[in-house]
Amino acid sequence: MKLHRHQLRLDGRACTAITLRPGGYARFSTNNYHETWHVLSDWHGARLLGRLLWGLAYQRIPGTFVLIDRPFLAPNPFDAAPSDPIVLLPSTLTTFSAAAARALRRTLPLGRRPEGTVRWHTPGLDSAVADNRAWQAAPLGSRQWPAWEPDPSPRPWVDRIGGLIVIAAAPATLREHAVRIHRLGDYSHDGMDYTDLTWPHGEVQVFSDYRHRVRAAVAARREILTEQPGPTPPDELNPTIWDRGSSIRDRQLDHLPRVREPEGVAPPPPAPAESRPGFSASSRPSAVG
């Protein structure tokens, strides 16, 4: 996978921002619901995000992080509020202060040419995903559980800092995140799947009809704002947009053209017969925080 490399100076530190190349298919959204920051996409976006996290776990240059910004951001698929840029951070390698986050946000979108192109290698991810599936499919009595050892690495965290959604973790946790995110779709329920990131602060959620949901939410926001006589607080406006978007999807989904997946993106494998413990259907989101 080829990505772009940008050299930046943020809060007095030299940084390397790794970004997606223009023309990519993936799209991501963000929102806050029940005090949890969500990254939203579809199956393809989940697999790309998994590879970004896996490769990031093996970076060796201090100050490196991955940035997901326009044009790879879409309004969120619930109320079409704008999405924040996303930063993936290796916490043992890169210091990222609030001042650095604000400085980066002020420079976005990165308009100048990148300093170079990097090849993003993710050896081991596919075998790690296969091993994880095999482990989960094995009878409980035959599963080998790793011995617990204290981890001196910084605790993973997810938060909104300086207008950015930051997902930070040590290499081992980045790899764990990568495997779980890459597997999204194995246990989908009504076309939705999710996995926690440092519960309860972060979550990645995917929808098989993510792009249709975004289009319906954008149409609903446009209609609702046209009908409003004046400014409406977000906590009143956004639930109304959510309801209108649901109605638009119900009316038009069968008539919308099907979104073509890019070549090489196969549907997720069928899930095992058993369901994931504690799995619940998608809940209704509220306004962006």
JSON list of N, CA, C and O in Angstrom, two decimals, residues 13-31:
[
{"chain": "A", "resi": 13, "resn": "ARG", "atom": "N", "xyz": [8.24, 20.53, 17.59]},
{"chain": "A", "resi": 13, "resn": "ARG", "atom": "CA", "xyz": [8.79, 19.21, 17.32]},
{"chain": "A", "resi": 13, "resn": "ARG", "atom": "C", "xyz": [8.65, 18.86, 15.84]},
{"chain": "A", "resi": 13, "resn": "ARG", "atom": "O", "xyz": [7.63, 19.17, 15.22]},
{"chain": "A", "resi": 14, "resn": "ALA", "atom": "N", "xyz": [9.65, 18.18, 15.31]},
{"chain": "A", "resi": 14, "resn": "ALA", "atom": "CA", "xyz": [9.57, 17.67, 13.95]},
{"chain": "A", "resi": 14, "resn": "ALA", "atom": "C", "xyz": [8.67, 16.44, 13.93]},
{"chain": "A", "resi": 14, "resn": "ALA", "atom": "O", "xyz": [8.83, 15.53, 14.76]},
{"chain": "A", "resi": 15, "resn": "CYS", "atom": "N", "xyz": [7.72, 16.40, 12.99]},
{"chain": "A", "resi": 15, "resn": "CYS", "atom": "CA", "xyz": [6.76, 15.31, 12.91]},
{"chain": "A", "resi": 15, "resn": "CYS", "atom": "C", "xyz": [6.67, 14.81, 11.47]},
{"chain": "A", "resi": 15, "resn": "CYS", "atom": "O", "xyz": [6.92, 15.55, 10.51]},
{"chain": "A", "resi": 16, "resn": "THR", "atom": "N", "xyz": [6.28, 13.56, 11.34]},
{"chain": "A", "resi": 16, "resn": "THR", "atom": "CA", "xyz": [6.02, 12.95, 10.04]},
{"chain": "A", "resi": 16, "resn": "THR", "atom": "C", "xyz": [4.57, 12.50, 9.99]},
{"chain": "A", "resi": 16, "resn": "THR", "atom": "O", "xyz": [4.18, 11.61, 10.76]},
{"chain": "A", "resi": 17, "resn": "ALA", "atom": "N", "xyz": [3.78, 13.12, 9.14]},
{"chain": "A", "resi": 17, "resn": "ALA", "atom": "CA", "xyz": [2.37, 12.75, 8.98]},
{"chain": "A", "resi": 17, "resn": "ALA", "atom": "C", "xyz": [2.25, 11.83, 7.77]},
{"chain": "A", "resi": 17, "resn": "ALA", "atom": "O", "xyz": [2.67, 12.17, 6.66]},
{"chain": "A", "resi": 18, "resn": "ILE", "atom": "N", "xyz": [1.69, 10.65, 7.97]},
{"chain": "A", "resi": 18, "resn": "ILE", "atom": "CA", "xyz": [1.43, 9.70, 6.91]},
{"chain": "A", "resi": 18, "resn": "ILE", "atom": "C", "xyz": [-0.04, 9.84, 6.51]},
{"chain": "A", "resi": 18, "resn": "ILE", "atom": "O", "xyz": [-0.93, 9.76, 7.37]},
{"chain": "A", "resi": 19, "resn": "THR", "atom": "N", "xyz": [-0.30, 10.07, 5.24]},
{"chain": "A", "resi": 19, "resn": "THR", "atom": "CA", "xyz": [-1.67, 10.30, 4.78]},
{"chain": "A", "resi": 19, "resn": "THR", "atom": "C", "xyz": [-2.01, 9.38, 3.62]},
{"chain": "A", "resi": 19, "resn": "THR", "atom": "O", "xyz": [-1.12, 8.86, 2.93]},
{"chain": "A", "resi": 20, "resn": "LEU", "atom": "N", "xyz": [-3.30, 9.18, 3.40]},
{"chain": "A", "resi": 20, "resn": "LEU", "atom": "CA", "xyz": [-3.78, 8.41, 2.26]},
{"chain": "A", "resi": 20, "resn": "LEU", "atom": "C", "xyz": [-3.55, 9.20, 0.97]},
{"chain": "A", "resi": 20, "resn": "LEU", "atom": "O", "xyz": [-3.59, 10.43, 0.97]},
{"chain": "A", "resi": 21, "resn": "ARG", "atom": "N", "xyz": [-3.33, 8.47, -0.10]},
{"chain": "A", "resi": 21, "resn": "ARG", "atom": "CA", "xyz": [-3.12, 9.13, -1.39]},
{"chain": "A", "resi": 21, "resn": "ARG", "atom": "C", "xyz": [-4.47, 9.51, -2.00]},
{"chain": "A", "resi": 21, "resn": "ARG", "atom": "O", "xyz": [-5.47, 8.81, -1.83]},
{"chain": "A", "resi": 22, "resn": "PRO", "atom": "N", "xyz": [-4.52, 10.64, -2.73]},
{"chain": "A", "resi": 22, "resn": "PRO", "atom": "CA", "xyz": [-5.78, 11.05, -3.38]},
{"chain": "A", "resi": 22, "resn": "PRO", "atom": "C", "xyz": [-6.29, 9.96, -4.31]},
{"chain": "A", "resi": 22, "resn": "PRO", "atom": "O", "xyz": [-5.52, 9.20, -4.90]},
{"chain": "A", "resi": 23, "resn": "GLY", "atom": "N", "xyz": [-7.61, 9.88, -4.41]},
{"chain": "A", "resi": 23, "resn": "GLY", "atom": "CA", "xyz": [-8.23, 8.90, -5.28]},
{"chain": "A", "resi": 23, "resn": "GLY", "atom": "C", "xyz": [-8.62, 7.62, -4.59]},
{"chain": "A", "resi": 23, "resn": "GLY", "atom": "O", "xyz": [-9.22, 6.74, -5.20]},
{"chain": "A", "resi": 24, "resn": "GLY", "atom": "N", "xyz": [-8.29, 7.49, -3.30]},
{"chain": "A", "resi": 24, "resn": "GLY", "atom": "CA", "xyz": [-8.66, 6.29, -2.57]},
{"chain": "A", "resi": 24, "resn": "GLY", "atom": "C", "xyz": [-10.16, 6.18, -2.39]},
{"chain": "A", "resi": 24, "resn": "GLY", "atom": "O", "xyz": [-10.89, 7.17, -2.37]},
{"chain": "A", "resi": 25, "resn": "TYR", "atom": "N", "xyz": [-10.62, 4.95, -2.20]},
{"chain": "A", "resi": 25, "resn": "TYR", "atom": "CA", "xyz": [-12.06, 4.67, -2.13]},
{"chain": "A", "resi": 25, "resn": "TYR", "atom": "C", "xyz": [-12.64, 4.89, -0.74]},
{"chain": "A", "resi": 25, "resn": "TYR", "atom": "O", "xyz": [-13.81, 5.25, -0.59]},
{"chain": "A", "resi": 26, "resn": "ALA", "atom": "N", "xyz": [-11.87, 4.67, 0.31]},
{"chain": "A", "resi": 26, "resn": "ALA", "atom": "CA", "xyz": [-12.40, 4.63, 1.67]},
{"chain": "A", "resi": 26, "resn": "ALA", "atom": "C", "xyz": [-12.91, 5.99, 2.12]},
{"chain": "A", "resi": 26, "resn": "ALA", "atom": "O", "xyz": [-12.40, 7.04, 1.73]},
{"chain": "A", "resi": 27, "resn": "ARG", "atom": "N", "xyz": [-13.93, 5.96, 2.97]},
{"chain": "A", "resi": 27, "resn": "ARG", "atom": "CA", "xyz": [-14.47, 7.15, 3.62]},
{"chain": "A", "resi": 27, "resn": "ARG", "atom": "C", "xyz": [-14.73, 6.82, 5.09]},
{"chain": "A", "resi": 27, "resn": "ARG", "atom": "O", "xyz": [-15.11, 5.70, 5.42]},
{"chain": "A", "resi": 28, "resn": "PHE", "atom": "N", "xyz": [-14.54, 7.84, 5.94]},
{"chain": "A", "resi": 28, "resn": "PHE", "atom": "CA", "xyz": [-14.71, 7.67, 7.37]},
{"chain": "A", "resi": 28, "resn": "PHE", "atom": "C", "xyz": [-15.52, 8.84, 7.92]},
{"chain": "A", "resi": 28, "resn": "PHE", "atom": "O", "xyz": [-15.45, 9.96, 7.40]},
{"chain": "A", "resi": 29, "resn": "SER", "atom": "N", "xyz": [-16.24, 8.57, 8.99]},
{"chain": "A", "resi": 29, "resn": "SER", "atom": "CA", "xyz": [-16.97, 9.61, 9.70]},
{"chain": "A", "resi": 29, "resn": "SER", "atom": "C", "xyz": [-16.65, 9.50, 11.18]},
{"chain": "A", "resi": 29, "resn": "SER", "atom": "O", "xyz": [-16.16, 8.47, 11.65]},
{"chain": "A", "resi": 30, "resn": "THR", "atom": "N", "xyz": [-16.95, 10.57, 11.93]},
{"chain": "A", "resi": 30, "resn": "THR", "atom": "CA", "xyz": [-16.78, 10.55, 13.38]},
{"chain": "A", "resi": 30, "resn": "THR", "atom": "C", "xyz": [-18.00, 11.17, 14.03]},
{"chain": "A", "resi": 30, "resn": "THR", "atom": "O", "xyz": [-18.66, 12.03, 13.45]},
{"chain": "A", "resi": 31, "resn": "ASN", "atom": "N", "xyz": [-18.30, 10.72, 15.24]},
{"chain": "A", "resi": 31, "resn": "ASN", "atom": "CA", "xyz": [-19.30, 11.39, 16.06]},
{"chain": "A", "resi": 31, "resn": "ASN", "atom": "C", "xyz": [-19.12, 10.97, 17.51]},
{"chain": "A", "resi": 31, "resn": "ASN", "atom": "O", "xyz": [-18.33, 10.07, 17.82]}
]
